[in-house]
mmCIF file of C-alpha atoms and ligand atoms in Angstrom:
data_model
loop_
_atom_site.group_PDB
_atom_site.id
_atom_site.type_symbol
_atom_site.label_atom_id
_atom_site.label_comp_id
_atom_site.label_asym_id
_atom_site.label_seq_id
_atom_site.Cartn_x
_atom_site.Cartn_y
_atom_site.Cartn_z
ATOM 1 C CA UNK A 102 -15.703 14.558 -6.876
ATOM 2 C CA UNK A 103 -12.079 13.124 -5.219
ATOM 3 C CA UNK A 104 -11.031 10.438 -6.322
ATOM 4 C CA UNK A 105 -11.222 7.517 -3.547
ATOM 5 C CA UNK A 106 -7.840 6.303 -3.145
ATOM 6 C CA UNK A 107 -8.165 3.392 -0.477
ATOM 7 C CA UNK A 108 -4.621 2.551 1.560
ATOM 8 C CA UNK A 109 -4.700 -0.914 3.343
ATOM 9 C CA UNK A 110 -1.636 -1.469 5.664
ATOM 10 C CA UNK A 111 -0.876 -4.598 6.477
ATOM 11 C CA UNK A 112 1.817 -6.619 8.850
ATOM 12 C CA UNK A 113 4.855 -6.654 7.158
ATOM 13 C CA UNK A 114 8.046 -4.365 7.774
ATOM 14 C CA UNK A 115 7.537 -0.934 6.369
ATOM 15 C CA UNK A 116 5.108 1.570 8.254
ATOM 16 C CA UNK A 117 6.642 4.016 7.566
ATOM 17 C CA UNK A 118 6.470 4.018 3.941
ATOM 18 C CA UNK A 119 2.625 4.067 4.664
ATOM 19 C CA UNK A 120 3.021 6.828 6.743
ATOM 20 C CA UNK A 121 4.465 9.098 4.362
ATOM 21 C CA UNK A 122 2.507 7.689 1.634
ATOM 22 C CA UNK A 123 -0.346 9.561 3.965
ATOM 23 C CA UNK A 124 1.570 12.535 4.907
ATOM 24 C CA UNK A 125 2.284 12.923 0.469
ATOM 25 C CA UNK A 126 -1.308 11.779 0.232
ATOM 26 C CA UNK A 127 -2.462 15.097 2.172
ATOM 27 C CA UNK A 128 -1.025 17.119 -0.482
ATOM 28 C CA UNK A 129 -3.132 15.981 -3.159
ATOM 29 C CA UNK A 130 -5.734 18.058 -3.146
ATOM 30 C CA UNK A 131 -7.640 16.139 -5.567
ATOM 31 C CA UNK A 132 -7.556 12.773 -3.652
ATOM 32 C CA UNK A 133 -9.644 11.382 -0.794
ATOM 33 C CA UNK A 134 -7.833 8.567 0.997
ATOM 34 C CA UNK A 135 -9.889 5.474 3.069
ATOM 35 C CA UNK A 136 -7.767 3.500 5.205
ATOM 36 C CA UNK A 137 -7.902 -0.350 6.454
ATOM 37 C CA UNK A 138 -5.033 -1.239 8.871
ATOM 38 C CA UNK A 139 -4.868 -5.009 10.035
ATOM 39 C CA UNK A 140 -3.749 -5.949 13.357
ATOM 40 C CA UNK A 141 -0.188 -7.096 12.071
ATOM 41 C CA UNK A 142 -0.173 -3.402 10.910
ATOM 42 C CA UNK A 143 -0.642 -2.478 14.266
ATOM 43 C CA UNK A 144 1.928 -4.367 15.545
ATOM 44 C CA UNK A 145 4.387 -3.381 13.592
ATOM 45 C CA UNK A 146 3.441 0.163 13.785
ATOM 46 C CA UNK A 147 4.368 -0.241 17.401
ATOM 47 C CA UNK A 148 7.621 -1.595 16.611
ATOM 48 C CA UNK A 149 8.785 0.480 13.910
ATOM 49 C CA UNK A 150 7.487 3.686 14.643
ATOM 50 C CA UNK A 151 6.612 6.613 17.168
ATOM 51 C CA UNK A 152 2.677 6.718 16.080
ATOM 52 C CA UNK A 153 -0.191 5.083 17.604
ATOM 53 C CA UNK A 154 -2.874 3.729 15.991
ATOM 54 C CA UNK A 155 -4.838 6.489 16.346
ATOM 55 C CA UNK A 156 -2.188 9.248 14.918
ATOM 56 C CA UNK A 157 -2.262 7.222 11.787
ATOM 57 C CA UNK A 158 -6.092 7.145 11.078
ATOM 58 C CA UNK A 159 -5.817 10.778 11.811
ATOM 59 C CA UNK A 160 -3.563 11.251 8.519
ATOM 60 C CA UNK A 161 -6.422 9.630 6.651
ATOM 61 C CA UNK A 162 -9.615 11.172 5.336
ATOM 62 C CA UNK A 163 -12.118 7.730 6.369
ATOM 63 C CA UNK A 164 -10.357 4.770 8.309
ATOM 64 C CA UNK A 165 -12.425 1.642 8.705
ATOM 65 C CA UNK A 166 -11.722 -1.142 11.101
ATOM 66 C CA UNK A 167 -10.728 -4.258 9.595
ATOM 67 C CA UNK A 168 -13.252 -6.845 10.989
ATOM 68 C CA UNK A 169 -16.275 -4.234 9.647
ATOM 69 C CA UNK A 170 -16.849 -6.723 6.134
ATOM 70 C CA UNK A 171 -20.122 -4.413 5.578
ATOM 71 C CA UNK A 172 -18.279 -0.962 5.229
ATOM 72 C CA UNK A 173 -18.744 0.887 1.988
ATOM 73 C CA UNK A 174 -15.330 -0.285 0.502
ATOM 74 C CA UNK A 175 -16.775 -4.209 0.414
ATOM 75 C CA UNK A 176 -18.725 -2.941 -2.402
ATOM 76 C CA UNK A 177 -18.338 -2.771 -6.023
ATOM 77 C CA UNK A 178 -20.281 -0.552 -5.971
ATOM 78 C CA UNK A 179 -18.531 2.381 -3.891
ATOM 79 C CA UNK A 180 -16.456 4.313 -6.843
ATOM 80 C CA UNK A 181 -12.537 4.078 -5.865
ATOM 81 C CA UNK A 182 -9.662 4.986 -8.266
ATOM 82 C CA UNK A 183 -7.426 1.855 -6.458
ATOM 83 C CA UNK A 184 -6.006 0.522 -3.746
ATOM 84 C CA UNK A 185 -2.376 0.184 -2.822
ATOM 85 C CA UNK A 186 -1.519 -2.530 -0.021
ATOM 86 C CA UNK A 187 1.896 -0.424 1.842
ATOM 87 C CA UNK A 188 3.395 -2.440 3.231
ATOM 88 C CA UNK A 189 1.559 -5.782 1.662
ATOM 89 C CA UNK A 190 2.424 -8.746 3.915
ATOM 90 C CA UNK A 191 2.716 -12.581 2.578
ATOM 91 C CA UNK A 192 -0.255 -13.511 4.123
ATOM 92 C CA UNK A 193 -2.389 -10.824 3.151
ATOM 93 C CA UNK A 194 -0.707 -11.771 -0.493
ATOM 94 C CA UNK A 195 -1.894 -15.400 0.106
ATOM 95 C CA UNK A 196 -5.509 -13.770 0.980
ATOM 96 C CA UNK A 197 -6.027 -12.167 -1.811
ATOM 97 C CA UNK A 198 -4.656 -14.004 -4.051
ATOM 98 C CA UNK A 199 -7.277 -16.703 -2.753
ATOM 99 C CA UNK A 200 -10.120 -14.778 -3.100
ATOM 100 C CA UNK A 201 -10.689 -15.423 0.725
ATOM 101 C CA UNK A 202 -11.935 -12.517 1.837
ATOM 102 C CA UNK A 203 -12.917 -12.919 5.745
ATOM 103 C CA UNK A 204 -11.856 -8.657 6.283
ATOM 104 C CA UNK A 205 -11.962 -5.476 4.932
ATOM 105 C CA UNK A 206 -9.049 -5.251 4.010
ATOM 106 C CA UNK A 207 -9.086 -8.468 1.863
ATOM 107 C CA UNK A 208 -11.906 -7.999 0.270
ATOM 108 C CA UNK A 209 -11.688 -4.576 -0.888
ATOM 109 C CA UNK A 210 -8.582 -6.062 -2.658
ATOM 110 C CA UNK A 211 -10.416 -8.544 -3.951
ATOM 111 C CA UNK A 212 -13.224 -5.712 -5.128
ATOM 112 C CA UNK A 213 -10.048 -4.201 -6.987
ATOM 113 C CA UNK A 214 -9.619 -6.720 -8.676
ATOM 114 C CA UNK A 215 -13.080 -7.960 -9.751
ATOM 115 C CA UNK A 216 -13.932 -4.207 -10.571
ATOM 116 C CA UNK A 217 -10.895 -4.227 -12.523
ATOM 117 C CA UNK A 218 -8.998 -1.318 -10.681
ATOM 118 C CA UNK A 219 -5.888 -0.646 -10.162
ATOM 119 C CA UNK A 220 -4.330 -2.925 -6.917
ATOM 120 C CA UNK A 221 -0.638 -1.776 -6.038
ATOM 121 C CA UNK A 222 0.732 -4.528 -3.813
ATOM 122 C CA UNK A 223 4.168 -3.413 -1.818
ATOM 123 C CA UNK A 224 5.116 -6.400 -1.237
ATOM 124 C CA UNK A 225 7.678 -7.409 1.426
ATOM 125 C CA UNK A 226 9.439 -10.424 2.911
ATOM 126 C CA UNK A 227 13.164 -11.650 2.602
ATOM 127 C CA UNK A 228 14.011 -14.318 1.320
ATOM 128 C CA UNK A 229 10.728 -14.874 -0.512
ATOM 129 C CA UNK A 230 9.956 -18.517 -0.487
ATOM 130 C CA UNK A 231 8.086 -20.534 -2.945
ATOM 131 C CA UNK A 232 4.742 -20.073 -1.996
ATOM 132 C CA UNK A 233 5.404 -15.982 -1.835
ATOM 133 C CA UNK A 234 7.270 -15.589 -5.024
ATOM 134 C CA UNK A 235 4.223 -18.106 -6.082
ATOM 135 C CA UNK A 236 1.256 -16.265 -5.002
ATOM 136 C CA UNK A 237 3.003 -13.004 -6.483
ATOM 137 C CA UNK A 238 3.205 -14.285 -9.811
ATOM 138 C CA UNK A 239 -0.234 -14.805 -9.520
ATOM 139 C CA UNK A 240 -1.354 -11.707 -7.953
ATOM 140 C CA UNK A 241 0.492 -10.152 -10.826
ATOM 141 C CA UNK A 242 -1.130 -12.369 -13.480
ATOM 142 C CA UNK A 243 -4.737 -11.111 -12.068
ATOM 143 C CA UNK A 244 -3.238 -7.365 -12.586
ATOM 144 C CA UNK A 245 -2.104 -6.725 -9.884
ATOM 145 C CA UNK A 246 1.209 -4.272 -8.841
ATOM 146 C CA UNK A 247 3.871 -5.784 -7.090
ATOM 147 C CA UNK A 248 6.357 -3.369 -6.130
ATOM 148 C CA UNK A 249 8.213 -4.855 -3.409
ATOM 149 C CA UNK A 250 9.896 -1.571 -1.247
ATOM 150 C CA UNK A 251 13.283 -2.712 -3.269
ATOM 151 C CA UNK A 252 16.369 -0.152 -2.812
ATOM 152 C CA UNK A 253 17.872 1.792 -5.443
ATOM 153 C CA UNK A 254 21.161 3.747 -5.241
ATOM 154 C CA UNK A 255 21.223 5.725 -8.426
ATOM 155 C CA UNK A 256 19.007 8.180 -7.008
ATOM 156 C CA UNK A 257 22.124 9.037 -4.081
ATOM 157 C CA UNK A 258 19.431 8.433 -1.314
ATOM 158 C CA UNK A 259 21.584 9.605 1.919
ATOM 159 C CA UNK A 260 19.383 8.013 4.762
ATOM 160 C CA UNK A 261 16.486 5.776 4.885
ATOM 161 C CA UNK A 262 13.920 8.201 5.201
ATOM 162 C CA UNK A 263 15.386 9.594 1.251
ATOM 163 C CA UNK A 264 15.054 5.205 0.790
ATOM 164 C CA UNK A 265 11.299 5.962 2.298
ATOM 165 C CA UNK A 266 10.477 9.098 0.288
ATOM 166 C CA UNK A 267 11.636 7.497 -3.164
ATOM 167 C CA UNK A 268 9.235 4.549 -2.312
ATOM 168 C CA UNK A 269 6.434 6.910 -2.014
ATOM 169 C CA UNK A 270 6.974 8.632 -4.854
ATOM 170 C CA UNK A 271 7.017 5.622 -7.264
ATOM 171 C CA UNK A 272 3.499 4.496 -5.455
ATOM 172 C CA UNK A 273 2.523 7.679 -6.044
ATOM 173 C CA UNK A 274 3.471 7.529 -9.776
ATOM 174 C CA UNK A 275 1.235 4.474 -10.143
ATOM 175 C CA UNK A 276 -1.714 6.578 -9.633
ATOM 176 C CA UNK A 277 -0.415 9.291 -11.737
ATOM 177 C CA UNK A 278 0.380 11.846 -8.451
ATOM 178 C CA UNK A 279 3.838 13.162 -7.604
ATOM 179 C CA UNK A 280 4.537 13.163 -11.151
ATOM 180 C CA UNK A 281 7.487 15.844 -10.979
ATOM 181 C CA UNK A 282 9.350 13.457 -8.370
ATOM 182 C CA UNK A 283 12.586 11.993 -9.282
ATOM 183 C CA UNK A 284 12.933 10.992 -12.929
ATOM 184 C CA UNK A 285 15.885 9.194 -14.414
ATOM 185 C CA UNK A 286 17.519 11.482 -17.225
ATOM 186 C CA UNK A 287 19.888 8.625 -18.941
ATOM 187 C CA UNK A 288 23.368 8.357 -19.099
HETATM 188 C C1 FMN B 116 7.960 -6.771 13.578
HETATM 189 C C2 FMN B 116 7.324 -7.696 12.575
HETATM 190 C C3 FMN B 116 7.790 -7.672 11.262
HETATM 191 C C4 FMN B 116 7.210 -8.498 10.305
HETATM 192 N N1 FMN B 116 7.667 -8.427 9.023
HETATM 193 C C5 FMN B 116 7.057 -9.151 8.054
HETATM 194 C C6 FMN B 116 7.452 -8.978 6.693
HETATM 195 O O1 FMN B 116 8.327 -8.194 6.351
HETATM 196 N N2 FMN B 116 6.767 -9.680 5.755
HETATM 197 C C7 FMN B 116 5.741 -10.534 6.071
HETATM 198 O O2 FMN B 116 5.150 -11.114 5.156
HETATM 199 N N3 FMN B 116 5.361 -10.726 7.375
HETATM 200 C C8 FMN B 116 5.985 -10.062 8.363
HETATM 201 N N4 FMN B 116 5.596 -10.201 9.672
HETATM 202 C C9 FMN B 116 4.586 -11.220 9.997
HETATM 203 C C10 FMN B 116 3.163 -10.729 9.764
HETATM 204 O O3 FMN B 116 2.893 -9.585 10.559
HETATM 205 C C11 FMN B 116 2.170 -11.843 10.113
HETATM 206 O O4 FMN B 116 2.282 -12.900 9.173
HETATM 207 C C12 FMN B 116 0.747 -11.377 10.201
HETATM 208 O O5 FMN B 116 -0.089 -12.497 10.451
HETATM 209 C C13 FMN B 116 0.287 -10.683 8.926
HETATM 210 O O6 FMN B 116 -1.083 -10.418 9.041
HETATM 211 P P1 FMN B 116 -1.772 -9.277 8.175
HETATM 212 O O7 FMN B 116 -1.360 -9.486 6.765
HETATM 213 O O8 FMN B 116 -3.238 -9.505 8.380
HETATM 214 O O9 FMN B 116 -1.319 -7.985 8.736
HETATM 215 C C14 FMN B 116 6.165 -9.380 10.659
HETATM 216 C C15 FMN B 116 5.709 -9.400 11.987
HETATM 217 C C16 FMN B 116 6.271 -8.568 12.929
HETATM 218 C C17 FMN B 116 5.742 -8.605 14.337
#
């Protein structure tokens, strides 16, 4: 069987890091990706990309619509390997890290973490105030990821989408996929 890798997108800046996180996800032969975009997802979609909605889904094996609480990933009991939040807003942060779990999206986080499983969080706001740097700790003390989309330079990116691609890759790595991308050789 695939393993179940489930991709929630929510309204922060940074669709395109889902996007290719898709597009690399297609690749893997061996994974079967489920998808869960929120409305701020859609919105910034619109703003920072040429895709619709519906081009999106299409890059995904299952997508499920937010508001449906009673689709398959709202249960325990539906096997998935994780679930990786690109880009992770701070209010979907403040939702999960709640336990209040009033969409799909939110509560198959919050099955990822009652199940145990692995919950990448890309986490992204600047500055972080209080509350977010707050509600991270905590999402981290639970077990979860948080790998904010931060930028590194001794990899020589030379544009944003090479800023984009290394991103991926390290998401990837948390799932043990990609594993021949870019690897630091010391000094
Ligand atoms: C263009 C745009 C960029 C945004 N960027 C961020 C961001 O980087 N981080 C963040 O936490 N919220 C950001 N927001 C605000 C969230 O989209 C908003 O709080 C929304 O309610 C999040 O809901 P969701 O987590 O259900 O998608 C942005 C909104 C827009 C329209």
């Amino acid at each position: 069987m695939k393993k179940r890798l489930m991709v929630g997108m929510s309204g922060a800046s940074g669709a395109p890091i889902a996007v290719e996180l898709l597009k690399q996800l297609q690749k893997e032969e061996s994974v079967e990706t489920h998808l869960i975009v929120t409305r701020g997802a859609e919105l910034t979609l619109q703003q920072e990309t040429e895709l619709s909605l519906e081009d999106v889904k299409a890059l995904a094996d299952v997508a499920y619509e937010n508001d449906n609480i009673g689709a398959r990933p709202a249960s325990g009991s539906f096997q998935m390997e994780g679930m990786v939040i690109v880009p992770c807003s701070m209010k979907t942060a403040a939702g999960i890290v709640s336990g209040y779990s009033d969409t799909l999206l939110l509560r198959a986080a919050d099955v990822m973490l009652k199940e145990r499983r692995r919950l990448v969080l890309v986490a992204r706001e600047s500055p972080f105030s209080t509350i977010h740097l707050r509600n991270l700790y905590e999402l981290s003390q639970l077990g979860g990821i948080v790998m904010p989309p931060m930028l590194t330079y001794y990899n020589h990116p030379e544009s944003l989408e090479d800023c984009t691609r290394y991103t991926v890759q390290r998401i990837l790595r948390q799932f043990g996929l990609n594993t021949d991308a870019y690897e630091w050789e010391g000094l």
